[in-house]
Amino acid sequence: MELAGGRSALGKLFGIAGPQYGAVSRQQVMSAGISRSTVERRLRSGEWKLLHRGVYVLPGFKDCWRQQLFGAWLSVGPSSVLCRRTSGALLGLEGVEEGPIELYIPNNKKPRGKGVVFSRTTSLLASDVTRFGKLPLTTATRTLIDLGSVMTEEQVEIAFESAYRRGL
């Protein structure tokens, strides 16, 4: 299928997938002009991989933590926010490593996903949210506060000191 400007639907989709480490949502696939039957055929053949309900990985992309982040975020939608250890790792805080994917989600969502910790909060303000590229995540200050619920006091202190040194 050829789009205006000479770009194919699949080419458009790969343009979307690139910055997302190969993960794309069903909505992104459809907006690129790819039909449901094409999606089903590519999933059945193993060419595409189902990452989460309504989220796929295109061929040619290496499985990595950031692909998992995008997959989890896309599975819930743009109203979700990466938090706790996930935000700490993205912010480069010392002592916080890539690991469990943690997301704050809206109350009206009921997501499911392997390896993802979904949480709800009523106290997340717009000023508590920043961006890492396309991904929304909690600010360094909010992340440090939230880390207290999942890490030891000593670990949070190390993370705080690194954030302070870097002016975060």
PDB file of C-alpha atoms in Angstrom:
ATOM      1  CA  MET A   1       0.000   0.000   0.000  1.00  0.00           C
ATOM      2  CA  GLU A   2       1.453   3.346  -1.090  1.00  0.00           C
ATOM      3  CA  LEU A   3       0.718   6.544   0.820  1.00  0.00           C
ATOM      4  CA  ALA A   4       0.878  10.147  -0.383  1.00  0.00           C
ATOM      5  CA  GLY A   5       4.473  11.200  -0.749  1.00  0.00           C
ATOM      6  CA  GLY A   6       5.559   7.738  -1.891  1.00  0.00           C
ATOM      7  CA  ARG A   7       5.931   6.215   1.577  1.00  0.00           C
ATOM      8  CA  SER A   8       4.430   2.775   2.176  1.00  0.00           C
ATOM      9  CA  ALA A   9       2.215   1.998   5.142  1.00  0.00           C
ATOM     10  CA  LEU A  10       4.853  -0.400   6.439  1.00  0.00           C
ATOM     11  CA  GLY A  11       7.548   2.243   5.973  1.00  0.00           C
ATOM     12  CA  LYS A  12       5.449   4.691   7.973  1.00  0.00           C
ATOM     13  CA  LEU A  13       4.967   2.098  10.716  1.00  0.00           C
ATOM     14  CA  PHE A  14       8.706   1.390  10.917  1.00  0.00           C
ATOM     15  CA  GLY A  15       9.246   5.143  11.237  1.00  0.00           C
ATOM     16  CA  ILE A  16       6.972   5.117  14.292  1.00  0.00           C
ATOM     17  CA  ALA A  17       8.520   1.921  15.689  1.00  0.00           C
ATOM     18  CA  GLY A  18      12.152   3.035  15.481  1.00  0.00           C
ATOM     19  CA  PRO A  19      12.178   5.476  18.404  1.00  0.00           C
ATOM     20  CA  GLN A  20      10.012   3.008  20.368  1.00  0.00           C
ATOM     21  CA  TYR A  21      12.576   0.183  20.033  1.00  0.00           C
ATOM     22  CA  GLY A  22      10.243  -1.716  17.706  1.00  0.00           C
ATOM     23  CA  ALA A  23       7.108  -1.633  19.880  1.00  0.00           C
ATOM     24  CA  VAL A  24       3.908  -0.308  18.298  1.00  0.00           C
ATOM     25  CA  SER A  25       0.322  -0.103  19.489  1.00  0.00           C
ATOM     26  CA  ARG A  26      -2.686  -1.376  17.565  1.00  0.00           C
ATOM     27  CA  GLN A  27      -3.784   2.249  17.157  1.00  0.00           C
ATOM     28  CA  GLN A  28      -0.430   3.191  15.617  1.00  0.00           C
ATOM     29  CA  VAL A  29      -0.635   0.210  13.249  1.00  0.00           C
ATOM     30  CA  MET A  30      -4.122   1.168  12.110  1.00  0.00           C
ATOM     31  CA  SER A  31      -3.219   4.856  11.725  1.00  0.00           C
ATOM     32  CA  ALA A  32      -0.320   3.812   9.481  1.00  0.00           C
ATOM     33  CA  GLY A  33      -2.889   2.212   7.176  1.00  0.00           C
ATOM     34  CA  ILE A  34      -2.292  -1.459   7.935  1.00  0.00           C
ATOM     35  CA  SER A  35      -5.367  -3.694   8.068  1.00  0.00           C
ATOM     36  CA  ARG A  36      -6.402  -6.051  10.857  1.00  0.00           C
ATOM     37  CA  SER A  37      -6.051  -9.022   8.542  1.00  0.00           C
ATOM     38  CA  THR A  38      -2.451  -8.036   7.783  1.00  0.00           C
ATOM     39  CA  VAL A  39      -1.729  -7.759  11.517  1.00  0.00           C
ATOM     40  CA  GLU A  40      -3.272 -11.170  12.189  1.00  0.00           C
ATOM     41  CA  ARG A  41      -1.353 -12.751   9.305  1.00  0.00           C
ATOM     42  CA  ARG A  42       1.982 -11.305  10.497  1.00  0.00           C
ATOM     43  CA  LEU A  43       1.318 -12.442  14.079  1.00  0.00           C
ATOM     44  CA  ARG A  44       0.359 -15.961  12.955  1.00  0.00           C
ATOM     45  CA  SER A  45       3.476 -16.249  10.817  1.00  0.00           C
ATOM     46  CA  GLY A  46       5.678 -15.125  13.708  1.00  0.00           C
ATOM     47  CA  GLU A  47       6.944 -12.116  11.746  1.00  0.00           C
ATOM     48  CA  TRP A  48       5.472  -9.831  14.424  1.00  0.00           C
ATOM     49  CA  LYS A  49       5.505 -10.619  18.131  1.00  0.00           C
ATOM     50  CA  LEU A  50       2.693  -9.872  20.567  1.00  0.00           C
ATOM     51  CA  LEU A  51       4.263  -7.974  23.485  1.00  0.00           C
ATOM     52  CA  HIS A  52       1.114  -7.004  25.393  1.00  0.00           C
ATOM     53  CA  ARG A  53      -2.539  -6.971  24.461  1.00  0.00           C
ATOM     54  CA  GLY A  54      -2.732  -4.528  21.537  1.00  0.00           C
ATOM     55  CA  VAL A  55       1.058  -4.003  21.385  1.00  0.00           C
ATOM     56  CA  TYR A  56       3.354  -5.645  18.860  1.00  0.00           C
ATOM     57  CA  VAL A  57       7.080  -5.818  18.156  1.00  0.00           C
ATOM     58  CA  LEU A  58       8.149  -5.499  14.540  1.00  0.00           C
ATOM     59  CA  PRO A  59      10.942  -7.616  13.048  1.00  0.00           C
ATOM     60  CA  GLY A  60      14.531  -6.436  13.133  1.00  0.00           C
ATOM     61  CA  PHE A  61      14.419  -4.953  16.629  1.00  0.00           C
ATOM     62  CA  LYS A  62      16.403  -6.483  19.460  1.00  0.00           C
ATOM     63  CA  ASP A  63      14.498  -7.351  22.620  1.00  0.00           C
ATOM     64  CA  CYS A  64      15.599  -4.894  25.308  1.00  0.00           C
ATOM     65  CA  TRP A  65      14.444  -3.199  28.496  1.00  0.00           C
ATOM     66  CA  ARG A  66      13.457   0.014  26.701  1.00  0.00           C
ATOM     67  CA  GLN A  67      11.321  -1.947  24.253  1.00  0.00           C
ATOM     68  CA  GLN A  68       9.596  -3.465  27.280  1.00  0.00           C
ATOM     69  CA  LEU A  69       9.057   0.054  28.697  1.00  0.00           C
ATOM     70  CA  PHE A  70       7.426   1.258  25.505  1.00  0.00           C
ATOM     71  CA  GLY A  71       5.330  -1.896  25.302  1.00  0.00           C
ATOM     72  CA  ALA A  72       4.001  -1.499  28.833  1.00  0.00           C
ATOM     73  CA  TRP A  73       3.336   2.220  28.354  1.00  0.00           C
ATOM     74  CA  LEU A  74       1.613   1.701  24.996  1.00  0.00           C
ATOM     75  CA  SER A  75      -0.537  -1.088  26.472  1.00  0.00           C
ATOM     76  CA  VAL A  76      -2.088   1.365  28.943  1.00  0.00           C
ATOM     77  CA  GLY A  77      -1.947   4.538  26.891  1.00  0.00           C
ATOM     78  CA  PRO A  78      -0.568   8.037  27.185  1.00  0.00           C
ATOM     79  CA  SER A  79      -2.236   8.715  30.531  1.00  0.00           C
ATOM     80  CA  SER A  80       0.114   6.278  32.294  1.00  0.00           C
ATOM     81  CA  VAL A  81       3.396   7.443  33.853  1.00  0.00           C
ATOM     82  CA  LEU A  82       6.575   5.456  34.486  1.00  0.00           C
ATOM     83  CA  CYS A  83       7.503   5.600  38.168  1.00  0.00           C
ATOM     84  CA  ARG A  84       9.676   4.366  41.043  1.00  0.00           C
ATOM     85  CA  ARG A  85      12.631   2.166  39.977  1.00  0.00           C
ATOM     86  CA  THR A  86      11.786   2.542  36.299  1.00  0.00           C
ATOM     87  CA  SER A  87      12.016   6.332  36.524  1.00  0.00           C
ATOM     88  CA  GLY A  88      15.102   6.095  38.721  1.00  0.00           C
ATOM     89  CA  ALA A  89      16.889   3.941  36.158  1.00  0.00           C
ATOM     90  CA  LEU A  90      15.893   6.231  33.261  1.00  0.00           C
ATOM     91  CA  LEU A  91      17.062   9.259  35.244  1.00  0.00           C
ATOM     92  CA  GLY A  92      20.387   7.506  35.843  1.00  0.00           C
ATOM     93  CA  LEU A  93      20.164   7.553  39.632  1.00  0.00           C
ATOM     94  CA  GLU A  94      22.959   5.592  41.297  1.00  0.00           C
ATOM     95  CA  GLY A  95      21.860   2.310  42.804  1.00  0.00           C
ATOM     96  CA  VAL A  96      18.723   2.122  40.683  1.00  0.00           C
ATOM     97  CA  GLU A  97      19.069  -0.417  37.921  1.00  0.00           C
ATOM     98  CA  GLU A  98      16.937  -1.463  34.994  1.00  0.00           C
ATOM     99  CA  GLY A  99      14.521  -3.992  36.352  1.00  0.00           C
ATOM    100  CA  PRO A 100      10.839  -4.159  37.063  1.00  0.00           C
ATOM    101  CA  ILE A 101       8.694  -1.866  34.961  1.00  0.00           C
ATOM    102  CA  GLU A 102       6.519   0.253  37.208  1.00  0.00           C
ATOM    103  CA  LEU A 103       3.666   2.424  35.945  1.00  0.00           C
ATOM    104  CA  TYR A 104       1.124   4.710  37.541  1.00  0.00           C
ATOM    105  CA  ILE A 105      -2.150   4.179  35.732  1.00  0.00           C
ATOM    106  CA  PRO A 106      -5.523   5.943  35.697  1.00  0.00           C
ATOM    107  CA  ASN A 107      -8.302   4.510  37.833  1.00  0.00           C
ATOM    108  CA  ASN A 108     -10.425   3.603  34.797  1.00  0.00           C
ATOM    109  CA  LYS A 109      -7.777   1.273  33.307  1.00  0.00           C
ATOM    110  CA  LYS A 110      -7.503  -2.442  34.042  1.00  0.00           C
ATOM    111  CA  PRO A 111      -4.237  -3.396  32.390  1.00  0.00           C
ATOM    112  CA  ARG A 112      -2.548  -6.748  32.387  1.00  0.00           C
ATOM    113  CA  GLY A 113       1.044  -7.386  31.547  1.00  0.00           C
ATOM    114  CA  LYS A 114       3.784  -9.798  32.448  1.00  0.00           C
ATOM    115  CA  GLY A 115       6.653  -8.238  34.336  1.00  0.00           C
ATOM    116  CA  VAL A 116       4.841  -4.935  34.881  1.00  0.00           C
ATOM    117  CA  VAL A 117       3.819  -3.467  38.236  1.00  0.00           C
ATOM    118  CA  PHE A 118       0.736  -1.287  37.803  1.00  0.00           C
ATOM    119  CA  SER A 119      -0.129   1.150  40.602  1.00  0.00           C
ATOM    120  CA  ARG A 120      -2.731   3.812  41.129  1.00  0.00           C
ATOM    121  CA  THR A 121      -2.163   7.110  42.887  1.00  0.00           C
ATOM    122  CA  THR A 122      -4.396  10.037  43.672  1.00  0.00           C
ATOM    123  CA  SER A 123      -1.521  12.398  44.424  1.00  0.00           C
ATOM    124  CA  LEU A 124       0.298  12.646  41.092  1.00  0.00           C
ATOM    125  CA  LEU A 125       0.393  16.279  39.998  1.00  0.00           C
ATOM    126  CA  ALA A 126       1.322  17.556  36.542  1.00  0.00           C
ATOM    127  CA  SER A 127       4.405  19.105  38.160  1.00  0.00           C
ATOM    128  CA  ASP A 128       5.476  15.573  39.242  1.00  0.00           C
ATOM    129  CA  VAL A 129       5.757  14.425  35.619  1.00  0.00           C
ATOM    130  CA  THR A 130       8.562  14.972  33.129  1.00  0.00           C
ATOM    131  CA  ARG A 131       9.551  13.254  29.866  1.00  0.00           C
ATOM    132  CA  PHE A 132      12.327  10.965  28.785  1.00  0.00           C
ATOM    133  CA  GLY A 133      11.969  11.345  25.043  1.00  0.00           C
ATOM    134  CA  LYS A 134       8.400  10.278  24.339  1.00  0.00           C
ATOM    135  CA  LEU A 135       7.914   8.495  27.664  1.00  0.00           C
ATOM    136  CA  PRO A 136       6.278  10.279  30.627  1.00  0.00           C
ATOM    137  CA  LEU A 137       7.920   9.556  33.967  1.00  0.00           C
ATOM    138  CA  THR A 138       7.973  10.989  37.437  1.00  0.00           C
ATOM    139  CA  THR A 139      10.415  13.808  38.154  1.00  0.00           C
ATOM    140  CA  ALA A 140      13.574  13.139  40.144  1.00  0.00           C
ATOM    141  CA  THR A 141      11.999  14.588  43.305  1.00  0.00           C
ATOM    142  CA  ARG A 142       8.820  12.497  42.995  1.00  0.00           C
ATOM    143  CA  THR A 143      10.859   9.435  42.030  1.00  0.00           C
ATOM    144  CA  LEU A 144      13.028   9.748  45.136  1.00  0.00           C
ATOM    145  CA  ILE A 145       9.936  10.029  47.337  1.00  0.00           C
ATOM    146  CA  ASP A 146       8.366   6.976  45.674  1.00  0.00           C
ATOM    147  CA  LEU A 147      11.579   4.937  45.898  1.00  0.00           C
ATOM    148  CA  GLY A 148      11.140   4.964  49.670  1.00  0.00           C
ATOM    149  CA  SER A 149       8.297   2.462  49.248  1.00  0.00           C
ATOM    150  CA  VAL A 150      10.348  -0.084  47.273  1.00  0.00           C
ATOM    151  CA  MET A 151      13.995   0.396  48.332  1.00  0.00           C
ATOM    152  CA  THR A 152      15.904   0.594  51.593  1.00  0.00           C
ATOM    153  CA  GLU A 153      16.723   3.896  53.247  1.00  0.00           C
ATOM    154  CA  GLU A 154      20.389   3.438  52.348  1.00  0.00           C
ATOM    155  CA  GLN A 155      19.562   2.802  48.683  1.00  0.00           C
ATOM    156  CA  VAL A 156      17.335   5.896  48.529  1.00  0.00           C
ATOM    157  CA  GLU A 157      20.108   7.956  50.141  1.00  0.00           C
ATOM    158  CA  ILE A 158      22.571   6.840  47.448  1.00  0.00           C
ATOM    159  CA  ALA A 159      20.033   7.715  44.736  1.00  0.00           C
ATOM    160  CA  PHE A 160      19.348  11.084  46.378  1.00  0.00           C
ATOM    161  CA  GLU A 161      23.045  11.947  46.580  1.00  0.00           C
ATOM    162  CA  SER A 162      23.541  11.158  42.902  1.00  0.00           C
ATOM    163  CA  ALA A 163      20.492  13.260  41.949  1.00  0.00           C
ATOM    164  CA  TYR A 164      21.774  16.130  44.105  1.00  0.00           C
ATOM    165  CA  ARG A 165      25.269  16.008  42.545  1.00  0.00           C
ATOM    166  CA  ARG A 166      23.709  16.151  39.071  1.00  0.00           C
ATOM    167  CA  GLY A 167      21.354  18.997  39.945  1.00  0.00           C
ATOM    168  CA  LEU A 168      18.221  16.945  39.502  1.00  0.00           C
TER     169      LEU A 168
END
